[in-house]
Coordinates of C-alpha atoms in Angstrom, one line a residue:
M1 CA 105.4 91.1 93.1
F2 CA 104.4 87.8 94.7
I3 CA 104.7 87.0 98.4
L4 CA 103.9 84.0 100.6
T5 CA 101.5 84.8 103.3
T6 CA 100.7 82.5 106.3
I7 CA 97.0 82.3 107.1
S8 CA 95.1 80.4 109.9
D9 CA 91.5 79.6 109.4
L10 CA 88.6 77.2 110.0
I11 CA 87.9 75.2 106.8
Q12 CA 84.6 73.2 106.4
I13 CA 84.7 70.1 104.3
S14 CA 81.3 69.0 102.9
P15 CA 80.3 65.3 102.8
E16 CA 80.7 65.3 98.9
D17 CA 84.4 65.7 99.5
F18 CA 84.8 62.7 101.8
S19 CA 85.9 60.5 98.9
K20 CA 89.0 62.7 98.4
F21 CA 92.2 62.4 100.3
S22 CA 92.1 64.8 103.3
A23 CA 94.9 67.0 102.0
V24 CA 93.3 67.3 98.6
A25 CA 89.9 68.2 100.2
I26 CA 91.5 70.8 102.4
E27 CA 93.4 72.3 99.5
D28 CA 90.3 72.4 97.3
N29 CA 88.3 74.2 100.0
I30 CA 91.1 76.7 100.7
N31 CA 91.4 77.5 97.0
E32 CA 87.6 77.9 96.7
K33 CA 87.5 80.2 99.7
Y34 CA 90.6 82.4 99.0
A35 CA 91.7 82.2 95.3
N36 CA 91.1 85.4 93.4
K37 CA 89.9 87.2 96.5
V38 CA 91.4 90.4 98.1
I39 CA 92.4 90.3 101.8
Q40 CA 92.6 93.8 103.2
K41 CA 96.2 95.1 103.7
I42 CA 97.6 91.7 102.4
G43 CA 96.8 91.6 98.7
L44 CA 95.1 89.5 96.0
C45 CA 95.2 85.8 96.8
I46 CA 96.4 83.8 93.8
S47 CA 96.7 80.2 94.9
F48 CA 97.3 77.8 97.7
Y49 CA 101.0 77.1 98.3
D50 CA 101.3 74.5 101.1
L51 CA 99.7 73.2 104.2
L52 CA 101.6 73.9 107.4
E53 CA 99.3 72.5 110.1
S54 CA 95.8 70.9 110.4
S55 CA 93.8 69.7 113.3
D56 CA 91.6 66.6 113.5
G57 CA 88.3 67.1 111.8
L58 CA 85.3 67.7 114.0
I59 CA 81.8 67.0 112.6
G60 CA 79.4 69.9 113.0
H61 CA 76.2 69.1 114.8
G62 CA 73.3 68.6 112.3
T63 CA 75.2 69.7 109.2
G64 CA 77.5 66.8 108.4
L65 CA 80.3 69.3 107.7
V66 CA 83.8 68.5 109.0
N67 CA 85.5 71.5 110.6
V68 CA 89.3 71.6 110.4
N69 CA 91.5 74.3 111.8
V70 CA 94.4 74.8 109.3
K71 CA 97.5 76.9 109.0
F72 CA 98.6 77.3 105.4
R73 CA 100.5 79.6 103.0
M74 CA 99.0 81.4 100.0
I75 CA 100.7 83.0 97.0
V76 CA 99.6 86.6 97.1
F77 CA 100.0 89.4 94.6
R78 CA 101.2 92.6 96.2
P79 CA 103.9 94.6 94.5
F80 CA 106.2 96.8 96.6
K81 CA 106.6 100.5 96.2
G82 CA 109.2 101.4 93.6
E83 CA 108.9 98.0 91.8
I84 CA 109.1 98.2 88.0
M85 CA 106.5 96.1 86.2
L86 CA 105.2 95.4 82.7
G87 CA 101.5 95.6 81.7
K88 CA 99.2 96.4 78.8
I89 CA 97.3 99.7 78.4
A90 CA 93.7 98.8 78.8
S91 CA 92.2 102.3 78.3
G92 CA 92.9 106.0 78.4
T93 CA 90.7 108.7 79.8
E94 CA 91.2 112.3 81.0
H95 CA 91.7 110.7 84.5
G96 CA 94.8 108.7 83.4
I97 CA 95.8 105.5 81.8
K98 CA 94.4 102.1 83.0
I99 CA 96.9 99.3 83.0
G100 CA 96.0 95.6 83.0
L101 CA 98.0 92.5 83.8
E102 CA 96.8 89.0 82.9
F103 CA 95.1 88.6 86.3
F104 CA 94.8 92.1 87.7
N105 CA 93.2 95.2 86.1
D106 CA 93.0 97.9 88.8
I107 CA 96.2 99.8 88.0
L108 CA 96.0 103.6 87.2
I109 CA 98.6 106.0 86.0
P110 CA 97.1 109.5 86.8
P111 CA 98.0 112.5 84.6
Q112 CA 100.4 114.0 87.1
M113 CA 102.4 110.7 87.1
L114 CA 103.0 110.8 83.3
M115 CA 106.0 112.4 81.6
E116 CA 106.1 116.2 81.3
K117 CA 104.3 117.5 78.2
S118 CA 101.8 114.6 78.2
R119 CA 98.3 115.5 77.1
F120 CA 95.1 113.7 76.5
D121 CA 93.6 113.8 72.9
F122 CA 89.8 113.7 73.4
A123 CA 89.2 113.0 69.7
E124 CA 91.3 109.8 69.6
Q125 CA 90.9 109.0 73.3
V126 CA 94.6 108.5 73.7
W127 CA 97.4 110.0 75.8
I128 CA 100.3 111.7 73.8
W129 CA 103.8 112.6 75.0
E130 CA 105.7 115.3 73.2
N131 CA 109.5 115.2 73.7
E132 CA 112.0 118.0 73.6
D133 CA 112.3 117.7 69.7
G134 CA 108.6 118.2 69.3
S135 CA 108.0 114.5 68.3
E136 CA 104.8 113.0 69.5
F137 CA 104.6 109.5 71.0
F138 CA 101.3 107.8 71.6
F139 CA 100.2 105.6 74.6
D140 CA 98.0 103.3 72.4
V141 CA 95.6 100.8 73.9
G142 CA 97.0 97.3 73.9
E143 CA 100.7 98.4 74.0
V144 CA 103.0 96.8 76.5
V145 CA 104.3 99.4 79.0
R146 CA 106.8 99.6 81.8
F147 CA 105.7 101.4 84.8
R148 CA 106.7 102.0 88.4
I149 CA 104.5 101.2 91.5
E150 CA 104.0 104.4 93.6
S151 CA 101.2 103.5 96.0
E152 CA 98.3 101.2 96.7
E153 CA 94.7 101.9 97.8
W154 CA 92.5 99.8 99.9
H155 CA 88.7 100.1 100.0
D156 CA 86.5 98.2 102.4
Q157 CA 83.8 96.4 100.4
I158 CA 80.7 97.1 102.5
P159 CA 77.4 95.7 101.2
N160 CA 75.1 98.1 99.2
A161 CA 72.3 99.7 101.2
P162 CA 68.7 99.1 100.0
D163 CA 67.8 101.6 97.2
L164 CA 65.6 104.2 98.8
G165 CA 65.3 106.3 95.7
D166 CA 66.3 109.6 97.3
E167 CA 70.1 109.2 97.2
T168 CA 72.4 109.1 94.2
P169 CA 74.2 105.8 93.9
T170 CA 77.8 105.8 94.9
E171 CA 80.4 104.3 92.6
R172 CA 81.8 101.0 93.7
R173 CA 85.6 101.1 94.1
P174 CA 87.8 98.0 93.7
P175 CA 88.9 96.5 97.0
Y176 CA 92.6 96.8 96.0
S177 CA 94.0 99.2 93.4
I178 CA 97.5 100.4 92.5
I179 CA 98.7 103.8 91.5
G180 CA 101.7 103.8 89.2
S181 CA 103.9 106.3 87.3
M182 CA 105.6 106.7 83.9
Q183 CA 107.8 109.7 84.6
M184 CA 111.3 108.3 84.5
G185 CA 113.5 107.2 81.5
G186 CA 112.7 103.7 80.4
T187 CA 109.1 103.7 81.5
G188 CA 106.2 104.0 79.1
P189 CA 105.6 101.8 76.0
I190 CA 108.6 99.4 75.6
T191 CA 108.7 100.1 71.8
W192 CA 110.0 103.6 72.7
W193 CA 113.1 102.3 74.3

């Protein structure tokens, strides 16, 4: 679920941070730049882990910013295909069940990835699974569920074009989302098992 990723970058330290120790100023600026951001094909950056290398700082002409080339490791959220995870049901629609973690909410379980005989109840806005005995089990909002990672989707976040009035606005997709499944035994709300 979490991996360590090595990144090389140029970090700029502003004069306000000169009172801090160099390592602390570098760490603060790395966290400000990367924490809670998605890097395409890498994952969601959670936090700075450690500093591997840093160059001498060079003061930028006219700005007073100190430029430091650094190589560091970040803790990144990127679950692998087939991994079993726990999350909470955030919502249910006819398009599937949205799952949320404490720090990540772009997980979808589409209808074809639910157990057989699952259906969506439009009146109650909830998914229902009917087992072989005819008993009904509900995927209630807020329930803790176990699900399996099936795939991931990456969407480049291009800036919005100016509104010209003649085009319909396109829906913004998250930069990183996960598709999961609840088809095998043991998956679904943990109260069932």
